[in-house]
Coordinates of C-alpha atoms and ligand atoms in Angstrom, one line a residue:
M21 CA -35.7 -12.6 3.1
K22 CA -33.4 -10.9 0.6
N23 CA -31.8 -13.4 -1.8
Y24 CA -28.7 -12.7 -4.0
D25 CA -26.5 -14.4 -6.5
V26 CA -23.4 -12.9 -4.8
V27 CA -22.9 -11.2 -1.5
V28 CA -19.5 -9.4 -1.1
I29 CA -18.4 -8.9 2.5
G30 CA -16.2 -5.8 2.6
A31 CA -16.3 -2.7 0.4
G32 CA -12.5 -1.9 0.2
P33 CA -10.5 -2.1 -3.0
G34 CA -11.0 -5.9 -3.0
G35 CA -14.7 -5.9 -2.3
Y36 CA -16.3 -2.9 -4.1
P37 CA -14.8 -3.6 -7.6
A38 CA -15.8 -7.3 -7.2
A39 CA -19.4 -6.3 -6.4
I40 CA -19.5 -3.9 -9.4
R41 CA -18.0 -6.5 -11.7
C42 CA -20.5 -9.2 -10.5
A43 CA -23.4 -6.8 -11.1
Q44 CA -22.0 -5.9 -14.6
L45 CA -22.0 -9.6 -15.4
G46 CA -25.7 -9.8 -14.6
L47 CA -25.5 -11.3 -11.1
A48 CA -27.9 -10.0 -8.3
T49 CA -25.3 -8.5 -6.0
A50 CA -25.1 -7.0 -2.5
C51 CA -22.1 -5.5 -0.7
I52 CA -21.9 -5.4 3.1
D53 CA -19.5 -3.2 5.0
K54 CA -19.3 -2.0 8.6
W55 CA -16.8 0.9 8.3
L56 CA -18.0 4.1 9.9
D57 CA -16.9 7.6 8.9
P58 CA -15.8 10.1 11.7
E59 CA -19.5 11.2 12.1
G60 CA -20.6 7.5 12.6
G61 CA -22.2 7.1 9.2
P62 CA -21.6 3.9 7.2
V63 CA -19.1 4.4 4.3
P64 CA -17.6 2.2 1.6
G65 CA -14.0 2.3 0.6
G66 CA -12.3 0.2 3.3
T67 CA -8.9 0.9 4.6
C68 CA -7.6 2.1 1.3
L69 CA -9.9 5.1 0.9
N70 CA -10.7 5.8 4.6
A71 CA -7.4 5.2 6.4
G72 CA -4.8 4.0 4.0
C73 CA -3.7 4.8 0.4
I74 CA -5.7 7.9 -0.2
P75 CA -5.4 9.9 3.0
S76 CA -1.7 9.0 3.2
K77 CA -1.1 10.3 -0.3
A78 CA -3.1 13.5 0.4
L79 CA -0.8 14.2 3.3
L80 CA 2.3 13.1 1.4
D81 CA 1.4 15.6 -1.4
T82 CA 0.8 18.5 1.0
S83 CA 4.0 17.8 2.9
H84 CA 5.9 17.5 -0.4
Q85 CA 4.7 20.9 -1.6
Y86 CA 5.4 22.5 1.8
S87 CA 8.9 21.1 1.8
F88 CA 9.5 22.3 -1.8
I89 CA 8.4 25.8 -1.0
K90 CA 10.6 25.9 2.1
H91 CA 13.7 24.2 0.8
E92 CA 13.8 24.1 -3.0
A93 CA 11.8 27.0 -4.4
Q94 CA 14.6 29.4 -3.9
E95 CA 16.8 27.4 -6.3
H96 CA 14.2 28.2 -9.0
G97 CA 14.4 31.9 -8.1
I98 CA 11.1 31.8 -6.3
H99 CA 11.3 33.6 -2.9
S100 CA 8.6 33.3 -0.3
A101 CA 8.8 34.5 3.3
G102 CA 6.9 33.4 6.3
V103 CA 5.7 30.1 5.0
T104 CA 3.5 28.4 7.6
L105 CA 1.4 25.2 7.7
D106 CA -2.1 25.0 8.9
V107 CA -2.5 21.4 10.1
H108 CA -6.2 21.7 10.5
R109 CA -6.6 22.9 6.9
M110 CA -4.4 20.1 5.7
M111 CA -6.5 17.5 7.5
T112 CA -9.8 19.1 6.2
R113 CA -8.5 18.9 2.7
K114 CA -7.5 15.2 3.2
N115 CA -11.0 14.4 4.7
R116 CA -12.7 16.2 1.8
I117 CA -10.8 14.1 -0.7
V118 CA -11.7 10.9 1.2
K119 CA -15.4 11.9 1.3
T120 CA -15.5 12.7 -2.4
L121 CA -14.0 9.3 -3.3
T122 CA -16.1 7.3 -0.9
Q123 CA -19.3 9.0 -2.1
G124 CA -18.2 8.1 -5.6
I125 CA -18.3 4.4 -4.7
G126 CA -21.9 4.9 -3.5
G127 CA -22.7 6.5 -6.9
L128 CA -21.1 3.5 -8.7
F129 CA -23.1 1.1 -6.6
R130 CA -26.3 2.9 -7.7
K131 CA -25.2 3.1 -11.3
Y132 CA -24.4 -0.6 -11.6
N133 CA -27.2 -1.9 -9.4
V134 CA -25.2 -3.2 -6.4
E135 CA -27.3 -3.2 -3.3
W136 CA -25.3 -1.5 -0.5
L137 CA -26.0 -3.1 2.9
P138 CA -24.2 -1.1 5.6
G139 CA -23.5 -3.3 8.6
E140 CA -21.5 -6.1 10.1
A141 CA -21.7 -9.5 8.4
R142 CA -21.6 -12.8 10.1
M143 CA -21.7 -16.0 8.2
L144 CA -24.2 -18.6 9.6
S145 CA -23.6 -21.0 6.7
D146 CA -22.1 -20.9 3.2
R147 CA -25.3 -19.4 1.9
L148 CA -26.8 -17.6 4.9
I149 CA -25.4 -14.3 6.3
E150 CA -26.6 -12.2 9.2
V151 CA -26.3 -8.4 8.8
S152 CA -26.1 -6.2 11.9
P153 CA -26.6 -2.5 11.0
V154 CA -24.0 -0.3 12.8
G155 CA -23.4 3.3 13.8
K156 CA -26.1 5.8 12.9
E157 CA -28.0 3.0 11.1
A158 CA -27.9 0.6 14.0
G159 CA -31.0 -1.5 14.3
E160 CA -32.4 -5.0 14.0
T161 CA -30.2 -7.7 12.6
Y162 CA -31.5 -9.4 9.4
P163 CA -30.6 -12.4 7.3
V164 CA -29.7 -12.5 3.6
T165 CA -29.2 -15.6 1.5
T166 CA -26.9 -16.0 -1.4
R167 CA -25.5 -18.6 -3.9
H168 CA -21.9 -17.2 -3.7
V169 CA -19.9 -15.2 -1.3
I170 CA -16.8 -13.1 -1.8
I171 CA -15.0 -12.3 1.4
A172 CA -12.9 -9.1 1.3
T173 CA -12.6 -8.2 4.9
G174 CA -9.1 -6.8 4.6
S175 CA -6.6 -6.3 7.4
V176 CA -6.1 -4.4 10.6
P177 CA -2.8 -3.0 12.1
A178 CA -0.8 -5.7 13.9
A179 CA -0.9 -5.0 17.6
I180 CA 2.4 -5.7 19.4
S181 CA 2.6 -6.1 23.2
V182 CA 5.8 -4.0 23.5
A183 CA 4.1 -0.9 22.2
Q184 CA 0.4 -0.9 22.9
V185 CA -1.6 1.8 21.1
D186 CA -3.3 4.2 23.4
N187 CA -4.6 6.5 20.6
R188 CA -3.0 9.4 22.5
L189 CA 0.8 9.3 22.6
I190 CA 1.1 5.8 20.9
V191 CA -0.9 5.6 17.7
D192 CA -1.3 3.3 14.7
S193 CA -1.3 4.4 11.1
S194 CA -4.9 5.7 11.4
G195 CA -4.0 7.9 14.4
A196 CA -0.9 9.2 12.5
L197 CA -3.1 10.3 9.6
A198 CA -5.1 12.5 12.0
F199 CA -2.6 14.3 14.2
T200 CA -3.8 17.7 15.2
D201 CA -0.3 19.1 15.7
I202 CA 3.2 18.4 14.4
P203 CA 5.0 16.3 17.0
P204 CA 8.5 17.9 17.6
R205 CA 10.0 14.4 18.3
L206 CA 8.4 11.5 16.5
G207 CA 9.3 7.8 16.9
I208 CA 8.2 5.2 14.4
L209 CA 8.3 1.5 15.1
G210 CA 8.9 -0.3 11.7
A211 CA 10.6 0.9 8.5
G212 CA 8.2 -0.8 6.2
V213 CA 6.2 1.1 3.5
I214 CA 3.8 2.6 6.0
G215 CA 6.5 3.7 8.5
L216 CA 8.5 5.3 5.7
E217 CA 5.5 7.2 4.2
L218 CA 4.3 8.5 7.6
G219 CA 7.8 9.4 8.6
S220 CA 8.2 11.3 5.3
V221 CA 4.9 13.2 5.9
W222 CA 5.8 14.4 9.4
G223 CA 9.5 14.8 8.8
R224 CA 8.8 17.2 6.0
L225 CA 6.5 19.2 8.2
G226 CA 9.2 19.6 10.9
S227 CA 9.2 16.5 13.2
K228 CA 12.5 15.1 14.2
V229 CA 11.8 11.5 13.1
V230 CA 13.5 8.4 14.3
I231 CA 12.5 5.1 12.8
L232 CA 13.4 1.9 14.6
E233 CA 13.5 -1.3 12.5
A234 CA 14.3 -4.7 13.9
L235 CA 15.7 -6.1 10.7
D236 CA 19.2 -5.4 9.5
R237 CA 18.2 -5.0 5.9
F238 CA 16.3 -2.1 4.5
L239 CA 13.2 -2.7 2.3
E240 CA 13.7 -6.4 1.7
P241 CA 11.5 -6.7 -1.5
V242 CA 13.5 -4.0 -3.3
D243 CA 16.7 -4.6 -5.1
R244 CA 19.6 -4.1 -2.7
K245 CA 21.4 -1.4 -4.7
V246 CA 18.2 0.6 -5.1
A247 CA 17.2 0.1 -1.4
E248 CA 20.7 1.2 -0.2
S249 CA 20.5 4.4 -2.4
A250 CA 17.0 5.1 -1.0
F251 CA 18.3 4.6 2.6
R252 CA 21.1 7.1 2.0
L253 CA 18.8 9.7 0.4
L254 CA 16.1 9.4 3.1
G255 CA 18.8 9.7 5.7
A256 CA 20.1 12.9 4.0
Q257 CA 16.5 14.3 4.2
G258 CA 16.6 13.9 8.0
L259 CA 14.9 10.5 8.5
D260 CA 17.0 8.8 11.2
I261 CA 16.4 5.2 10.2
R262 CA 18.0 2.8 12.7
L263 CA 18.3 -0.7 11.4
G264 CA 18.8 -3.8 13.7
C265 CA 16.9 -2.0 16.5
R266 CA 14.2 -4.1 18.1
V267 CA 11.7 -2.3 20.3
T268 CA 11.4 -4.2 23.6
G269 CA 9.1 -1.9 25.6
T270 CA 7.5 1.5 26.0
G271 CA 6.4 3.7 28.8
S272 CA 4.5 6.9 28.8
N273 CA 3.5 9.7 31.1
N274 CA 1.1 12.5 30.1
R275 CA 3.5 14.2 27.7
E276 CA 6.0 11.8 26.2
V277 CA 6.8 8.2 25.4
T278 CA 10.0 6.4 26.3
V279 CA 10.9 3.7 23.9
N280 CA 13.3 0.9 24.9
Y281 CA 15.1 -0.9 22.2
E282 CA 18.0 -3.3 21.6
N283 CA 20.7 -2.8 19.1
Q284 CA 23.2 -5.8 18.9
Q285 CA 22.2 -6.8 22.4
E286 CA 22.9 -3.3 23.7
K287 CA 19.9 -1.6 25.5
Q288 CA 19.1 1.8 24.2
Q289 CA 16.4 4.4 25.0
L290 CA 14.6 7.1 23.0
T291 CA 12.2 9.7 24.2
V292 CA 9.6 11.1 21.8
D293 CA 6.4 13.1 21.8
K294 CA 4.5 10.6 19.8
L295 CA 5.2 7.0 18.7
I296 CA 3.6 5.5 15.6
V297 CA 3.4 1.7 15.6
A298 CA 3.8 0.6 12.0
A299 CA 4.7 -3.1 12.7
G300 CA 2.7 -4.5 9.8
R301 CA -0.9 -5.6 9.4
K302 CA -2.8 -8.8 10.1
P303 CA -5.7 -10.4 8.2
N304 CA -9.1 -9.6 9.5
T305 CA -11.7 -12.3 10.1
K306 CA -12.9 -11.2 13.5
G307 CA -16.6 -11.8 14.0
L308 CA -17.0 -13.1 10.5
G309 CA -18.0 -16.7 11.5
A310 CA -15.6 -18.1 8.9
V311 CA -14.1 -20.8 11.1
D312 CA -17.6 -21.8 12.5
I313 CA -18.8 -22.6 9.0
G314 CA -15.7 -24.6 8.1
I315 CA -13.6 -22.2 6.1
E316 CA -9.9 -23.1 6.4
I317 CA -7.7 -20.4 7.9
S318 CA -3.8 -20.6 7.9
E319 CA -1.8 -20.4 11.1
H320 CA -1.1 -16.7 10.5
G321 CA -4.8 -16.0 10.2
F322 CA -5.1 -15.7 6.4
I323 CA -8.1 -17.4 4.7
H324 CA -6.7 -20.3 2.7
V325 CA -7.4 -20.0 -1.0
D326 CA -6.2 -21.5 -4.3
E327 CA -4.6 -19.5 -7.1
H328 CA -8.1 -18.4 -8.2
C329 CA -9.0 -17.2 -4.7
R330 CA -11.4 -20.0 -4.0
T331 CA -11.7 -21.2 -0.4
N332 CA -12.2 -24.9 0.5
L333 CA -16.0 -24.2 0.4
T334 CA -16.5 -24.1 -3.4
N335 CA -19.1 -21.3 -3.5
I336 CA -17.0 -19.0 -1.3
Y337 CA -14.1 -16.9 -2.6
A338 CA -11.7 -14.6 -0.5
V339 CA -9.6 -11.8 -1.9
G340 CA -7.3 -9.0 -0.9
D341 CA -5.5 -8.5 2.4
V342 CA -7.3 -11.4 4.1
V343 CA -5.5 -13.9 1.8
R344 CA -1.9 -14.6 1.1
G345 CA 0.3 -12.3 -1.0
P346 CA 1.3 -8.6 -0.8
M347 CA -1.1 -6.4 1.1
L348 CA -1.8 -3.9 -1.7
A349 CA -4.9 -2.3 -3.0
H350 CA -4.3 -3.1 -6.7
K351 CA -3.6 -6.8 -5.8
A352 CA -6.9 -6.9 -3.9
T353 CA -8.8 -5.3 -6.9
A354 CA -7.3 -7.8 -9.4
E355 CA -8.3 -10.7 -7.2
G356 CA -11.8 -9.3 -6.6
I357 CA -12.4 -9.0 -10.4
M358 CA -11.0 -12.5 -10.9
A359 CA -13.4 -13.9 -8.3
A360 CA -16.4 -12.1 -9.8
E361 CA -15.6 -13.3 -13.3
R362 CA -15.0 -16.9 -12.1
I363 CA -18.4 -16.9 -10.4
A364 CA -19.9 -15.7 -13.7
G365 CA -18.2 -18.7 -15.4
H366 CA -15.2 -16.9 -17.0
K367 CA -11.6 -18.3 -16.9
S368 CA -10.0 -15.2 -15.4
S369 CA -6.7 -15.3 -13.5
V370 CA -4.2 -13.0 -11.8
N371 CA -0.5 -12.7 -12.9
Y372 CA 1.1 -12.7 -9.4
S373 CA 4.6 -12.2 -10.9
A374 CA 3.7 -8.8 -12.3
I375 CA 2.3 -6.9 -9.3
P376 CA 4.1 -3.6 -8.8
G377 CA 5.0 -2.3 -5.4
V378 CA 5.5 1.4 -4.5
V379 CA 6.8 3.4 -1.6
Y380 CA 5.6 7.0 -1.9
T381 CA 8.6 8.7 -0.4
W382 CA 10.4 11.3 -2.4
P383 CA 12.1 10.1 -4.5
E384 CA 9.6 7.4 -4.9
I385 CA 10.6 3.7 -4.9
A386 CA 8.8 1.3 -7.3
W387 CA 9.5 -2.2 -8.4
V388 CA 8.1 -5.2 -10.3
G389 CA 9.5 -8.7 -10.6
R390 CA 12.6 -10.0 -9.0
T391 CA 15.6 -8.4 -7.4
S392 CA 19.2 -9.1 -8.4
Q393 CA 19.8 -10.9 -5.1
Q394 CA 16.7 -13.2 -5.8
L395 CA 18.0 -14.0 -9.3
E396 CA 21.4 -14.8 -7.9
A397 CA 19.9 -17.1 -5.2
E398 CA 17.9 -18.9 -7.9
A399 CA 21.1 -19.2 -10.0
I400 CA 19.4 -17.5 -13.0
D401 CA 21.8 -16.2 -15.6
F402 CA 20.8 -12.5 -16.1
R403 CA 22.1 -9.2 -17.4
S404 CA 21.5 -5.9 -15.7
G405 CA 21.2 -2.4 -17.0
E406 CA 21.3 0.7 -15.0
F407 CA 20.7 4.4 -15.5
P408 CA 21.0 7.2 -13.0
F409 CA 18.4 10.1 -13.1
A410 CA 21.4 12.4 -12.8
A411 CA 22.0 11.8 -16.5
S412 CA 18.3 12.5 -17.4
G413 CA 17.7 15.9 -19.0
R414 CA 14.1 16.0 -17.7
A415 CA 15.0 15.0 -14.2
R416 CA 17.7 17.7 -14.2
A417 CA 15.3 20.3 -15.5
S418 CA 12.8 19.5 -12.8
G419 CA 15.4 19.6 -10.1
S420 CA 14.8 16.1 -9.0
S421 CA 17.6 13.9 -10.3
D422 CA 18.4 11.6 -7.4
G423 CA 18.0 7.9 -7.9
L424 CA 18.4 5.3 -10.6
V425 CA 16.6 2.6 -12.7
R426 CA 17.8 -1.0 -12.7
I427 CA 16.5 -3.6 -15.1
F428 CA 17.3 -7.3 -15.1
T429 CA 16.9 -9.5 -18.2
D430 CA 17.4 -13.2 -18.9
T431 CA 20.7 -13.7 -20.6
K432 CA 19.4 -16.4 -22.9
T433 CA 15.9 -15.1 -23.7
D434 CA 16.2 -11.4 -23.0
R435 CA 12.9 -11.6 -21.1
I436 CA 12.5 -8.8 -18.5
L437 CA 12.8 -10.4 -15.0
G438 CA 12.6 -7.3 -12.8
V439 CA 12.6 -3.5 -12.9
H440 CA 13.5 -1.5 -9.7
I441 CA 13.3 2.3 -9.7
L442 CA 14.3 5.0 -7.2
G443 CA 13.4 8.3 -8.7
P444 CA 10.9 11.1 -9.3
H445 CA 7.4 9.7 -10.2
A446 CA 8.7 6.1 -10.0
S447 CA 5.1 5.1 -9.2
E448 CA 4.0 6.2 -12.7
L449 CA 7.2 5.0 -14.5
I450 CA 6.8 1.4 -13.2
A451 CA 3.6 1.0 -15.2
E452 CA 5.6 0.7 -18.4
A453 CA 7.7 -2.1 -16.9
V454 CA 4.5 -3.9 -15.7
T455 CA 3.0 -3.6 -19.2
A456 CA 6.2 -4.9 -20.8
M457 CA 6.3 -7.9 -18.4
E458 CA 2.6 -8.7 -18.9
F459 CA 3.3 -8.9 -22.6
D460 CA 6.3 -11.1 -21.9
G461 CA 8.5 -8.3 -23.2
C462 CA 12.2 -8.4 -23.7
G463 CA 14.9 -5.8 -22.9
E464 CA 15.2 -5.2 -26.6
D465 CA 11.5 -4.3 -26.8
L466 CA 12.0 -1.5 -24.3
A467 CA 15.2 -0.5 -25.9
K468 CA 13.5 -0.1 -29.3
I469 CA 10.3 1.7 -28.2
I470 CA 10.5 5.4 -28.9
H471 CA 10.2 7.4 -25.7
A472 CA 9.3 11.1 -25.8
H473 CA 12.1 13.5 -25.1
P474 CA 12.7 14.9 -22.6
T475 CA 10.8 12.6 -20.2
L476 CA 11.6 10.6 -17.1
S477 CA 10.6 7.5 -19.0
E478 CA 13.8 7.8 -21.1
A479 CA 15.6 6.5 -18.0
L480 CA 13.8 3.2 -18.4
H481 CA 14.7 3.2 -22.1
E482 CA 18.4 3.9 -21.3
A483 CA 18.5 1.2 -18.6
A484 CA 17.2 -1.3 -21.2
L485 CA 19.8 -0.1 -23.7
A486 CA 22.4 -0.6 -21.0
A487 CA 21.2 -4.2 -20.4
G488 CA 21.8 -4.9 -24.1
G489 CA 25.2 -3.4 -23.9
H490 CA 24.6 -0.2 -25.9
S491 CA 24.0 2.7 -23.5
L492 CA 23.9 6.1 -25.2
H493 CA 24.0 8.6 -22.3
I494 CA 26.3 7.0 -19.8
Ligands
FAD3 P1 -9.8 -3.3 3.3 O1 -9.5 -2.1 2.4 O2 -9.1 -3.4 4.6 O3 -11.3 -3.4 3.4 C1 -12.0 -4.4 4.1 C2 -13.3 -3.9 4.5 O4 -14.1 -5.0 5.0 C3 -13.4 -2.8 5.5 O5 -14.1 -1.7 5.0 C4 -14.1 -3.4 6.7 O6 -14.9 -2.4 7.4 C5 -14.9 -4.5 6.1 N1 -15.2 -5.6 7.0 C6 -14.4 -6.3 7.7 N2 -15.1 -7.3 8.4 C7 -16.4 -7.1 8.1 C8 -17.6 -7.7 8.5 N3 -17.6 -8.8 9.3 N4 -18.7 -7.2 8.0 C9 -18.8 -6.2 7.2 N5 -17.7 -5.5 6.8 C10 -16.5 -6.0 7.2 N6 -1.9 -0.2 -0.7 C11 -1.5 0.2 -1.9 O7 -1.7 -0.5 -2.9 N7 -1.0 1.5 -2.1 C12 -0.9 2.4 -1.1 O8 -0.4 3.5 -1.4 C13 -1.2 2.0 0.2 N8 -1.1 2.8 1.2 C14 -1.5 2.5 2.5 C15 -1.3 3.3 3.5 C16 -1.7 3.0 4.8 C17 -1.5 4.0 5.9 C18 -2.3 1.7 5.0 C19 -2.8 1.3 6.4 C20 -2.5 0.8 4.0 C21 -2.0 1.2 2.7 N9 -2.2 0.3 1.6 C22 -1.8 0.7 0.4 C23 -2.7 -1.1 1.8 C24 -4.2 -1.1 1.3 O9 -4.9 -0.1 2.0 C25 -4.8 -2.5 1.5 O10 -3.9 -3.4 0.8 C26 -6.2 -2.6 0.9 O11 -7.0 -1.6 1.5 C27 -6.7 -4.0 1.0 O12 -8.0 -4.0 0.5 P2 -9.1 -5.0 1.0 O13 -10.3 -4.8 0.2 O14 -8.5 -6.4 1.0 O15 -9.4 -4.6 2.5
AMP4 P1 5.6 -4.0 7.0 O1 5.3 -5.4 7.4 O2 6.2 -3.9 5.7 O3 4.5 -3.0 7.2 O4 6.7 -3.5 8.0 C1 6.6 -3.5 9.4 C2 8.1 -3.5 10.0 O5 8.0 -3.4 11.4 C3 8.8 -4.8 9.6 O6 10.0 -4.5 8.8 C4 9.2 -5.4 11.0 O7 10.6 -5.9 11.0 C5 9.2 -4.1 11.9 N1 9.0 -4.5 13.3 C6 8.0 -5.3 13.8 N2 8.2 -5.4 15.2 C7 9.2 -4.6 15.6 C8 9.8 -4.2 16.8 N3 9.5 -4.8 18.0 N4 10.9 -3.4 16.8 C9 11.3 -2.8 15.6 N5 10.7 -3.1 14.4 C10 9.7 -4.0 14.4

């Protein structure tokens, strides 16, 4: 029987870096995953690489470039006639990117000596795991033993009874990343990150998009002023986002979907060619045997862990989407590394107050730390500084000057409490704010750092100057 120091279950962004780190630290490590590629072959990478972060960004990039050529290139004096989109080619490109990256993980496993065990894992005890090979590799189940386990089994789309996915007209996010045609009328249930990104992809390519969102507020984790600006800009791009609209039922024939929803108790109806259900995701412990061996699970299905991702069974850790906290790839990775290092005897931890979030619309929305409304609710005395990209030379030069930066600092200590950005490349700009917060930075630190000119990062600099009361360019 194979015997390891650590077995990692799941090879998504929580599991595969954890396995690599364990092996780097000298632990005999195996990583088990059951994901199958479209040809039925086992593949690492999890949701993030196969059906999440990467394929969605590939399509967002293609659709952004298409939209630029169609609508903005003329402003630069670039004329192009007869621009068309080849959906098949766009999808082939996306699939190739996914394949290159997942193969890369296979290469890393070989390089660092992680044993890759494709198959479905079921825990028979805290030290004994049964592996059932799947897909093209299907065969006899076999047991492996281990001293430690890291569970990184991720999440799956939350199914809702009022809109059941049929993978034909009603699809989840995976289906929406593989459409073969551009649906003329596209409905999306849920205006969360995934709904907005998929709406942007297909809206830019020509779909008439309506997004139905049960909540009255748009993008709860984002500062209200930033979220409201984003709402207006996305609306101006043609995304018809209807807040306070709860979907109550759907019906479909062979060609179209009828969506029933309620807005302030008034019954409404929408007919679309496709409906994407983006109503959130739920933790995945199906078939894992976690409950049977005594692992505590919360009422919402998350594996219960302490701040170091340790479960109630002391040799078992759980990380990523399957535990509490934001469902984000980088949060999963940070937790996976922490778990690996703790198993190896290090005192690692994760700073949960400095995890950035991003929505890859255009402009992008990125944030870290608290919003002004959270700070008000907590009665924290804070200063805010703001800078619009309209006043940024670089943003103007690139023709993308919508949006703003907001920074919040503690009035007494000047510590940075939150940074919220709506603007071009906000996903990259937020890294500076995260770094500053990790180093316990102050508004004055950001204000004193020299930022290259002309860059978008000057907007963050100017917002910090504004928080200190000495703006230069507004
Ligand atoms: P997963 O990536 O879900 O991996 C879990 C793995 O465990 C899977 O491969 C699964 O096959 C395997 N597994 C489960 N059970 C078993 C078992 N019993 N035996 C063997 N293997 C098992 N996050 C971001 O940070 N940025 C983004 O831009 C972003 N975009 C997204 C876009 C979409 C459309 C979606 C759906 C998600 C996106 N996310 C994004 C979220 C991100 O994908 C997840 O937060 C991340 O993948 C979680 O990582 P994980 O390792 O916890 O789980
Ligand atoms: P997220 O959890 O960020 O992925 O976003 C999912 C969104 O779907 C949330 O904002 C929910 O409010 C929304 N949602 C869930 N169920 C419904 C429903 N029946 N009708 C409309 N919106 C919904």
